[in-house]
Short mmCIF file of C-alpha atoms and ligand atoms in Angstrom, two decimals:
data_model
loop_
_atom_site.label_atom_id
_atom_site.label_comp_id
_atom_site.label_asym_id
_atom_site.label_seq_id
_atom_site.Cartn_x
_atom_site.Cartn_y
_atom_site.Cartn_z
CA UNK A 49 -43.86 37.56 -0.01
CA UNK A 50 -44.02 33.79 -0.31
CA UNK A 51 -47.15 32.41 1.35
CA UNK A 52 -47.64 28.69 1.48
CA UNK A 53 -50.00 26.43 3.33
CA UNK A 54 -50.47 22.90 4.51
CA UNK A 55 -54.05 21.72 4.30
CA UNK A 56 -54.70 18.51 6.20
CA UNK A 57 -58.08 16.80 6.39
CA UNK A 58 -58.63 15.70 10.00
CA UNK A 59 -60.10 12.37 8.96
CA UNK A 60 -57.14 10.24 9.98
CA UNK A 61 -53.60 10.26 11.32
CA UNK A 62 -50.77 12.28 9.78
CA UNK A 63 -49.36 10.17 6.94
CA UNK A 64 -45.62 10.28 6.27
CA UNK A 65 -46.33 11.69 2.82
CA UNK A 66 -48.38 14.53 4.29
CA UNK A 67 -45.71 15.20 6.89
CA UNK A 68 -43.19 15.52 4.06
CA UNK A 69 -45.54 17.94 2.23
CA UNK A 70 -45.84 20.03 5.40
CA UNK A 71 -42.06 20.03 5.87
CA UNK A 72 -41.32 21.25 2.36
CA UNK A 73 -43.89 24.01 2.53
CA UNK A 74 -42.50 25.04 5.88
CA UNK A 75 -38.90 24.93 4.57
CA UNK A 76 -39.83 27.06 1.62
CA UNK A 77 -41.56 29.66 3.80
CA UNK A 78 -38.74 29.79 6.34
CA UNK A 79 -36.04 29.89 3.67
CA UNK A 80 -37.67 32.81 1.89
CA UNK A 81 -38.83 34.65 5.01
CA UNK A 82 -42.41 34.06 3.93
CA UNK A 83 -45.41 32.68 5.76
CA UNK A 84 -46.47 29.13 6.45
CA UNK A 85 -50.19 28.78 7.13
CA UNK A 86 -52.47 25.93 8.08
CA UNK A 87 -55.89 25.20 6.69
CA UNK A 88 -58.07 22.52 8.14
CA UNK A 89 -60.07 20.82 5.41
CA UNK A 90 -62.91 19.59 7.58
CA UNK A 91 -65.80 19.88 5.15
CA UNK A 92 -66.68 16.22 5.69
CA UNK A 93 -68.35 16.68 9.03
CA UNK A 94 -68.96 12.99 9.54
CA UNK A 95 -65.40 11.80 9.00
CA UNK A 96 -63.58 14.78 10.53
CA UNK A 97 -62.80 14.73 14.22
CA UNK A 98 -61.16 16.87 16.85
CA UNK A 99 -59.11 13.87 17.95
CA UNK A 100 -57.46 13.54 14.53
CA UNK A 101 -56.95 17.30 14.31
CA UNK A 102 -55.21 17.42 17.68
CA UNK A 103 -53.06 14.47 16.71
CA UNK A 104 -52.06 16.06 13.40
CA UNK A 105 -51.20 19.40 15.00
CA UNK A 106 -49.32 17.60 17.77
CA UNK A 107 -47.31 15.61 15.24
CA UNK A 108 -46.42 18.73 13.25
CA UNK A 109 -45.15 20.43 16.40
CA UNK A 110 -43.29 17.29 17.39
CA UNK A 111 -41.52 17.33 14.01
CA UNK A 112 -40.41 20.90 14.63
CA UNK A 113 -42.89 22.63 12.33
CA UNK A 114 -44.49 25.85 13.53
CA UNK A 115 -47.08 27.94 11.73
CA UNK A 116 -47.98 31.59 11.41
CA UNK A 117 -51.52 32.69 12.28
CA UNK A 118 -54.47 30.68 13.53
CA UNK A 119 -55.43 27.79 11.24
CA UNK A 120 -58.36 28.46 8.93
CA UNK A 121 -61.20 25.94 9.25
CA UNK A 122 -63.25 25.18 6.18
CA UNK A 123 -66.24 24.01 8.22
CA UNK A 124 -66.68 27.63 9.37
CA UNK A 125 -66.86 28.99 5.85
CA UNK A 126 -69.72 27.23 4.08
CA UNK A 127 -71.54 30.53 3.52
CA UNK A 128 -68.45 31.97 1.81
CA UNK A 129 -68.23 29.04 -0.63
CA UNK A 130 -71.92 29.28 -1.38
CA UNK A 131 -71.65 33.00 -2.05
CA UNK A 132 -68.69 32.53 -4.42
CA UNK A 133 -70.58 29.77 -6.23
CA UNK A 134 -73.59 32.06 -6.56
CA UNK A 135 -71.36 34.73 -8.11
CA UNK A 136 -70.10 32.28 -10.73
CA UNK A 137 -73.69 31.19 -11.32
CA UNK A 138 -74.73 34.80 -11.82
CA UNK A 139 -71.97 35.24 -14.44
CA UNK A 140 -73.50 32.38 -16.38
CA UNK A 141 -70.62 29.93 -15.90
CA UNK A 142 -72.54 27.43 -13.81
CA UNK A 143 -75.92 25.76 -13.46
CA UNK A 144 -77.98 24.26 -10.69
CA UNK A 145 -79.11 20.69 -10.27
CA UNK A 146 -81.53 20.60 -7.36
CA UNK A 147 -79.44 22.07 -4.52
CA UNK A 148 -76.07 21.47 -6.18
CA UNK A 149 -74.17 24.20 -8.04
CA UNK A 150 -72.15 22.94 -11.00
CA UNK A 151 -69.45 24.71 -12.98
CA UNK A 152 -69.71 24.50 -16.76
CA UNK A 153 -66.38 23.46 -18.29
CA UNK A 154 -65.76 25.00 -21.69
CA UNK A 155 -64.73 22.21 -24.03
CA UNK A 156 -61.99 22.05 -26.65
CA UNK A 157 -59.19 24.05 -25.10
CA UNK A 158 -55.90 23.47 -23.31
CA UNK A 159 -55.22 24.21 -19.67
CA UNK A 160 -51.53 24.57 -18.93
CA UNK A 161 -49.73 24.19 -15.65
CA UNK A 162 -46.11 25.25 -15.33
CA UNK A 163 -45.28 22.89 -12.51
CA UNK A 164 -42.29 23.91 -10.36
CA UNK A 165 -41.21 20.28 -10.08
CA UNK A 166 -42.45 18.53 -13.23
CA UNK A 167 -42.32 21.35 -15.73
CA UNK A 168 -45.11 21.96 -18.24
CA UNK A 169 -48.26 19.86 -17.99
CA UNK A 170 -51.13 20.39 -20.43
CA UNK A 171 -54.64 18.99 -20.23
CA UNK A 172 -57.45 19.29 -22.75
CA UNK A 173 -60.75 20.41 -21.26
CA UNK A 174 -62.49 17.71 -23.31
CA UNK A 175 -61.13 15.41 -20.61
CA UNK A 176 -62.58 17.43 -17.75
CA UNK A 177 -66.19 16.95 -16.73
CA UNK A 178 -68.38 19.77 -15.45
CA UNK A 179 -67.30 20.42 -11.86
CA UNK A 180 -69.53 20.41 -8.83
CA UNK A 181 -68.78 23.42 -6.63
CA UNK A 182 -71.48 23.02 -4.00
CA UNK A 183 -72.93 19.60 -3.37
CA UNK A 184 -76.66 19.06 -2.82
CA UNK A 185 -76.05 18.79 0.94
CA UNK A 186 -74.65 22.34 0.92
CA UNK A 187 -71.01 21.38 1.45
CA UNK A 188 -68.36 22.54 -1.03
CA UNK A 189 -66.23 20.16 -3.09
CA UNK A 190 -62.52 19.97 -2.28
CA UNK A 191 -61.43 21.66 -5.54
CA UNK A 192 -63.76 24.61 -5.15
CA UNK A 193 -63.18 25.29 -1.46
CA UNK A 194 -59.44 24.95 -2.09
CA UNK A 195 -59.46 27.74 -4.70
CA UNK A 196 -61.70 30.03 -2.67
CA UNK A 197 -59.47 29.63 0.37
CA UNK A 198 -56.11 29.77 -1.39
CA UNK A 199 -57.30 33.06 -2.85
CA UNK A 200 -58.55 34.35 0.50
CA UNK A 201 -55.29 33.34 2.20
CA UNK A 202 -53.27 34.92 -0.63
CA UNK A 203 -51.30 31.74 -1.19
CA UNK A 204 -48.47 32.27 -3.68
CA UNK A 205 -47.13 28.71 -4.03
CA UNK A 206 -48.84 25.36 -3.64
CA UNK A 207 -46.59 22.40 -2.97
CA UNK A 208 -48.45 19.14 -2.62
CA UNK A 209 -48.36 15.49 -3.57
CA UNK A 210 -48.66 14.09 -7.08
CA UNK A 211 -52.02 12.64 -6.08
CA UNK A 212 -53.42 16.15 -6.66
CA UNK A 213 -51.94 16.64 -10.11
CA UNK A 214 -55.25 15.91 -11.83
CA UNK A 215 -57.01 18.45 -9.60
CA UNK A 216 -54.80 21.34 -10.60
CA UNK A 217 -56.26 22.02 -14.10
CA UNK A 218 -59.74 22.00 -12.57
CA UNK A 219 -58.64 24.48 -9.95
CA UNK A 220 -57.08 26.67 -12.64
CA UNK A 221 -60.46 26.80 -14.40
CA UNK A 222 -62.01 28.17 -11.21
CA UNK A 223 -59.30 30.84 -10.93
CA UNK A 224 -59.99 31.86 -14.51
CA UNK A 225 -63.74 32.00 -13.93
CA UNK A 226 -63.18 34.34 -11.00
CA UNK A 227 -60.75 36.48 -12.99
CA UNK A 228 -57.79 35.60 -10.76
CA UNK A 229 -54.17 34.67 -11.43
CA UNK A 230 -53.50 31.20 -10.03
CA UNK A 231 -50.62 30.61 -7.61
CA UNK A 232 -47.59 28.58 -8.70
CA UNK A 233 -47.96 24.82 -8.34
CA UNK A 234 -45.42 22.12 -7.57
CA UNK A 235 -46.31 18.46 -7.20
CA UNK A 236 -44.05 16.12 -5.30
CA UNK A 237 -43.72 12.50 -6.41
CA UNK A 238 -45.30 10.12 -3.96
CA UNK A 239 -43.35 8.07 -1.45
CA UNK A 240 -43.32 4.39 -2.35
CA UNK A 241 -42.08 1.29 -0.58
CA UNK A 242 -38.79 -0.34 -1.64
CA UNK A 243 -40.80 -2.74 -3.81
CA UNK A 244 -42.39 0.15 -5.69
CA UNK A 245 -45.80 -0.44 -4.09
CA UNK A 246 -47.84 2.17 -2.25
CA UNK A 247 -46.36 2.79 1.20
CA UNK A 248 -48.02 0.54 3.74
CA UNK A 249 -47.66 -0.95 7.19
CA UNK A 250 -45.38 -3.71 5.94
CA UNK A 251 -42.77 -1.15 4.80
CA UNK A 252 -42.44 -0.06 8.43
CA UNK A 253 -45.56 2.03 8.99
CA UNK A 254 -47.36 4.92 7.34
CA UNK A 255 -48.15 7.36 10.12
CA UNK A 256 -45.89 9.73 12.00
CA UNK A 257 -47.48 8.42 15.19
CA UNK A 258 -46.19 4.90 14.57
CA UNK A 259 -42.61 6.12 14.23
CA UNK A 260 -42.93 8.27 17.31
CA UNK A 261 -44.14 5.26 19.31
CA UNK A 262 -41.33 3.10 17.99
CA UNK A 263 -38.76 5.51 19.38
CA UNK A 264 -37.68 7.53 16.37
CA UNK A 265 -36.51 11.03 17.20
CA UNK A 266 -38.36 13.90 15.51
CA UNK A 267 -35.16 15.39 14.09
CA UNK A 268 -34.23 12.09 12.48
CA UNK A 269 -37.66 11.52 10.97
CA UNK A 270 -37.85 15.09 9.66
CA UNK A 271 -34.32 14.78 8.29
CA UNK A 272 -35.19 11.53 6.53
CA UNK A 273 -38.44 12.87 5.03
CA UNK A 274 -36.58 15.85 3.64
CA UNK A 275 -34.14 13.55 1.88
CA UNK A 276 -37.14 11.93 0.19
CA UNK A 277 -37.67 14.73 -2.25
CA UNK A 278 -34.68 16.99 -2.13
CA UNK A 279 -30.94 16.48 -2.39
CA UNK A 280 -29.01 18.92 -0.23
CA UNK A 281 -25.88 18.15 -2.28
CA UNK A 282 -22.28 17.31 -1.40
CA UNK A 283 -23.38 13.89 -0.11
CA UNK A 284 -24.85 15.65 2.84
CA UNK A 285 -27.35 13.43 4.58
CA UNK A 286 -27.45 14.31 8.24
CA UNK A 287 -28.82 17.81 8.47
CA UNK A 288 -30.93 19.63 11.00
CA UNK A 289 -34.02 21.60 10.10
CA UNK A 290 -32.07 24.81 10.70
CA UNK A 291 -29.43 23.78 8.20
CA UNK A 292 -32.11 22.65 5.76
CA UNK A 293 -33.84 26.04 6.02
CA UNK A 294 -30.57 27.72 5.02
CA UNK A 295 -29.76 25.39 2.15
CA UNK A 296 -33.21 24.72 0.74
CA UNK A 297 -33.77 25.43 -2.93
CA UNK A 298 -37.07 24.58 -4.50
CA UNK A 299 -35.33 24.11 -7.84
CA UNK A 300 -33.46 21.12 -6.45
CA UNK A 301 -36.58 19.18 -5.64
CA UNK A 302 -36.72 15.78 -7.19
CA UNK A 303 -39.25 14.78 -9.83
CA UNK A 304 -38.70 11.05 -9.41
CA UNK A 305 -40.57 8.82 -7.04
CA UNK A 306 -38.94 8.44 -3.67
CA UNK A 307 -38.46 5.00 -2.17
CA UNK A 308 -38.89 4.70 1.53
CA UNK A 309 -35.97 2.82 3.08
CA UNK A 310 -36.58 1.86 6.69
CA UNK A 311 -32.95 0.75 7.15
CA UNK A 312 -31.71 4.16 6.14
CA UNK A 313 -34.16 5.82 8.51
CA UNK A 314 -32.96 3.52 11.30
CA UNK A 315 -29.36 4.39 10.54
CA UNK A 316 -30.14 8.09 10.61
CA UNK A 317 -32.06 7.69 13.85
CA UNK A 318 -29.07 5.91 15.37
CA UNK A 319 -26.90 8.89 14.39
CA UNK A 320 -29.32 11.25 16.10
CA UNK A 321 -29.53 9.10 19.24
CA UNK A 322 -25.74 9.04 19.46
CA UNK A 323 -25.50 12.82 19.16
CA UNK A 324 -28.21 13.54 21.74
CA UNK A 325 -27.27 14.29 25.30
CA UNK A 326 -28.20 11.52 27.71
CA UNK A 327 -30.25 13.93 29.78
CA UNK A 328 -32.36 14.74 26.72
CA UNK A 329 -32.89 11.07 25.97
CA UNK A 330 -33.70 10.13 29.56
CA UNK A 331 -37.39 11.15 29.70
CA UNK A 332 -38.00 9.61 26.27
CA UNK A 333 -36.32 6.36 27.27
CA UNK A 334 -38.33 6.25 30.49
CA UNK A 335 -41.55 6.64 28.50
CA UNK A 336 -40.48 3.82 26.22
CA UNK A 337 -39.66 1.56 29.16
CA UNK A 338 -42.99 2.27 30.85
CA UNK A 339 -44.91 1.63 27.64
CA UNK A 340 -43.04 -1.64 27.22
CA UNK A 341 -44.22 -2.67 30.68
CA UNK A 342 -41.02 -2.32 32.71
CA UNK A 343 -41.39 -1.48 36.37
CA UNK A 344 -38.96 1.39 36.85
CA UNK A 345 -40.54 2.78 40.00
CA UNK A 346 -37.59 1.93 42.26
CA UNK A 347 -34.91 2.84 39.76
CA UNK A 348 -33.06 6.13 39.86
CA UNK A 349 -32.55 8.47 36.92
CA UNK A 350 -28.85 8.17 37.53
CA UNK A 351 -28.99 4.43 36.97
CA UNK A 352 -31.03 4.71 33.77
CA UNK A 353 -28.72 7.49 32.56
CA UNK A 354 -25.70 5.24 32.97
CA UNK A 355 -27.51 2.58 31.00
CA UNK A 356 -28.32 5.07 28.25
CA UNK A 357 -24.65 6.09 28.16
CA UNK A 358 -23.66 2.48 27.64
CA UNK A 359 -26.26 1.74 24.99
CA UNK A 360 -26.82 4.90 23.01
CA UNK A 361 -24.19 4.06 20.45
CA UNK A 362 -25.78 0.64 19.93
CA UNK A 363 -29.48 1.32 19.47
CA UNK A 364 -31.21 2.49 16.33
CA UNK A 365 -34.53 3.29 17.99
CA UNK A 366 -35.31 4.19 21.58
CA UNK A 367 -37.54 1.15 21.98
CA UNK A 368 -34.56 -1.13 21.34
CA UNK A 369 -33.05 -0.28 24.68
CA UNK A 370 -35.78 -2.21 26.49
CA UNK A 371 -35.13 -5.28 24.32
CA UNK A 372 -31.35 -5.22 24.65
CA UNK A 373 -31.19 -4.20 28.29
CA UNK A 374 -34.23 -5.91 29.83
CA UNK A 375 -31.86 -7.74 32.19
CA UNK A 376 -31.16 -4.53 34.10
CA UNK A 377 -34.81 -4.30 35.05
CA UNK A 378 -35.95 -7.87 35.62
CA UNK A 379 -34.54 -11.24 36.55
CA UNK A 380 -36.71 -13.09 34.03
CA UNK A 381 -35.01 -11.44 31.06
CA UNK A 382 -35.26 -12.92 27.58
CA UNK A 383 -32.63 -15.50 26.71
CA UNK A 384 -31.10 -16.10 23.32
CA UNK A 385 -31.39 -19.91 23.25
CA UNK A 386 -28.99 -20.38 20.35
CA UNK A 387 -26.37 -18.28 22.10
CA UNK A 388 -26.95 -20.15 25.32
CA UNK A 389 -26.18 -23.44 23.60
CA UNK A 390 -23.16 -22.00 21.92
CA UNK A 391 -21.55 -20.35 24.94
CA UNK A 392 -22.73 -22.26 27.97
CA UNK A 393 -22.54 -25.78 26.57
CA UNK A 394 -19.00 -25.32 25.32
CA UNK A 395 -16.72 -27.49 27.39
CA UNK A 396 -15.11 -25.73 30.30
CA UNK A 397 -17.12 -22.54 29.94
CA UNK A 398 -19.48 -23.10 32.89
CA UNK A 399 -16.47 -23.89 35.04
CA UNK A 400 -14.81 -20.66 33.88
CA UNK A 401 -17.87 -18.68 34.96
CA UNK A 402 -17.79 -20.41 38.35
CA UNK A 403 -14.14 -19.56 38.96
CA UNK A 404 -14.77 -15.97 37.86
CA UNK A 405 -17.73 -15.70 40.26
CA UNK A 406 -15.68 -17.13 43.15
CA UNK A 407 -12.97 -14.55 42.63
CA UNK A 408 -15.43 -11.67 42.25
CA UNK A 409 -16.97 -12.62 45.56
CA UNK A 410 -13.95 -11.28 47.38
CA UNK A 411 -13.81 -8.03 45.41
CA UNK A 412 -14.46 -4.97 47.57
CA UNK A 413 -14.51 -2.28 44.90
CA UNK A 414 -16.73 -3.73 42.16
CA UNK A 415 -15.44 -1.44 39.42
CA UNK A 416 -15.12 -2.24 35.75
CA UNK A 417 -11.32 -2.01 35.97
CA UNK A 418 -11.11 -4.45 38.87
CA UNK A 419 -13.56 -6.85 37.27
CA UNK A 420 -11.59 -6.83 34.04
CA UNK A 421 -8.32 -7.34 35.89
CA UNK A 422 -9.64 -10.48 37.54
CA UNK A 423 -10.96 -11.81 34.27
CA UNK A 424 -7.58 -11.33 32.58
CA UNK A 425 -5.76 -12.90 35.52
CA UNK A 426 -7.88 -16.04 35.38
CA UNK A 427 -7.35 -16.28 31.63
CA UNK A 428 -3.62 -16.07 32.07
CA UNK A 429 -3.35 -18.47 34.98
CA UNK A 430 -5.45 -21.11 33.30
CA UNK A 431 -4.17 -20.42 29.79
CA UNK A 432 -7.63 -19.57 28.51
CA UNK A 433 -8.82 -17.13 25.93
CA UNK A 434 -10.54 -14.21 27.67
CA UNK A 435 -13.44 -14.82 25.28
CA UNK A 436 -14.09 -18.17 26.97
CA UNK A 437 -14.82 -16.31 30.16
CA UNK A 438 -16.46 -13.21 28.69
CA UNK A 439 -19.06 -14.84 26.41
CA UNK A 440 -20.47 -17.35 28.91
CA UNK A 441 -20.48 -14.68 31.63
CA UNK A 442 -22.41 -12.29 29.41
CA UNK A 443 -24.85 -15.08 28.64
CA UNK A 444 -25.26 -15.87 32.34
CA UNK A 445 -25.98 -12.34 33.45
CA UNK A 446 -27.91 -11.01 30.42
CA UNK A 447 -29.13 -13.94 28.32
CA UNK A 448 -27.70 -12.09 25.29
CA UNK A 449 -24.79 -12.69 22.97
CA UNK A 450 -24.12 -9.02 22.46
CA UNK A 451 -24.54 -5.75 24.28
CA UNK A 452 -22.45 -3.00 25.75
CA UNK A 453 -18.98 -3.82 27.13
CA UNK A 454 -19.23 -6.68 29.63
CA UNK A 455 -17.23 -5.16 32.47
CA UNK A 456 -19.08 -1.84 32.38
CA UNK A 457 -22.43 -3.59 32.41
CA UNK A 458 -21.33 -5.83 35.31
CA UNK A 459 -20.38 -2.80 37.34
CA UNK A 460 -23.74 -1.18 36.67
CA UNK A 461 -25.76 -4.32 37.35
CA UNK A 462 -24.02 -4.61 40.73
CA UNK A 463 -22.06 -7.28 42.49
CA UNK A 464 -24.92 -9.10 44.14
CA UNK A 465 -27.04 -9.57 41.03
CA UNK A 466 -24.01 -10.41 38.90
CA UNK A 467 -22.79 -13.18 41.18
CA UNK A 468 -26.27 -14.59 41.74
CA UNK A 469 -26.81 -14.90 37.99
CA UNK A 470 -23.35 -16.37 37.41
CA UNK A 471 -24.08 -19.00 40.03
CA UNK A 472 -27.59 -19.50 38.65
CA UNK A 473 -26.30 -21.33 35.56
CA UNK A 474 -24.91 -24.14 37.67
CA UNK A 475 -28.22 -25.14 39.25
N1 LIG B 184 -56.77 18.18 2.15
C1 LIG B 184 -55.98 17.88 0.98
C2 LIG B 184 -55.10 16.70 1.30
O1 LIG B 184 -54.90 16.41 2.47
C3 LIG B 184 -55.15 19.10 0.63
C4 LIG B 184 -54.61 19.10 -0.73
C5 LIG B 184 -53.98 20.42 -1.13
O2 LIG B 184 -52.89 20.69 -0.59
O3 LIG B 184 -54.55 21.15 -1.92
O4 LIG B 184 -54.65 16.00 0.43
#
């Protein structure tokens, strides 16, 4: 049975690269009917914290990743590492330096790794220093604890980032010393920014948490991360985790560096937003609005749902709704000054808005159809282009040059507020 693991260190947030590693291990386990385990690498007691651990586990769940069995915590197993190191010492393959236990690397031979993604990699042991197993403070080194635990957990395949490629030959030496067959290894190329530099804040953010806050949907982020390392084929790009589980093939994993493209992620997120039911988006949108400082206490879910219906085909992240539709929640909405000049200063346009407002005043049923009818009538009577009424009106009521359809938004905003704002431009 395939047994894989994800082994985060709770010393910081969940990085996008680590999230991708977790996803691929999970995909592999679920595709093969194997097991996906978690190991918490918290040997650094000073830098590890419960807060980071909770955040990492929360982010994994949010992405749709579940795990089998309770996570194994390295901080609970110091005596096991020490005992294993003592065994290697007793076999004569290690020596002590004060409290530290150090593994003796036999020089002049090749260590080979048959990497599932990169193919054969060979390293000469002349290039590998003796390896500390237990440090003088009693804590194990990463490489040693990793081998002891991967053995204990009966891990069959290790998929991790290229940043660990130089660790693998060292780990293989430990397996050999303990008379064990190493698991299979696969190293995924790192995720870089579009400019080829290490992924950083300026490429759009590095942690899962940042994308969550920005209003990316978990399915979209997971979908995008999967595409950074595996090609599902047939130009397929939008695929759910369930579909990915069915189609996944470890042999199709890419051995070239993946470039993170925030625009593509935004596009994908827009696709997911569009496909989601409004009722599913509603609580998320409300959270976003609250975080952005909107007072939604007196506003019904029905009202916000209608707004979401109007905007969900136009936004790429959930947080964009607050920016584009602030005018539904407050009278001091942001105004696009360029657009204001363009549409309100154009000769005749203010007058057009006034006439439109006068006519709307008498409208009993303030429906989108009726509003549109009046607009078209005025255009015809006065031989105007409808655009010369629509653009300045949109500017007057929303301060924006674009948005959802004008008549629908007027209906939702309500007669009183619409007319007040249309009149407001004449003061
Ligand atoms: N704690 C290591 C990391 O986060 C795990 C590496 C491994 O998968 O062996 O990079």
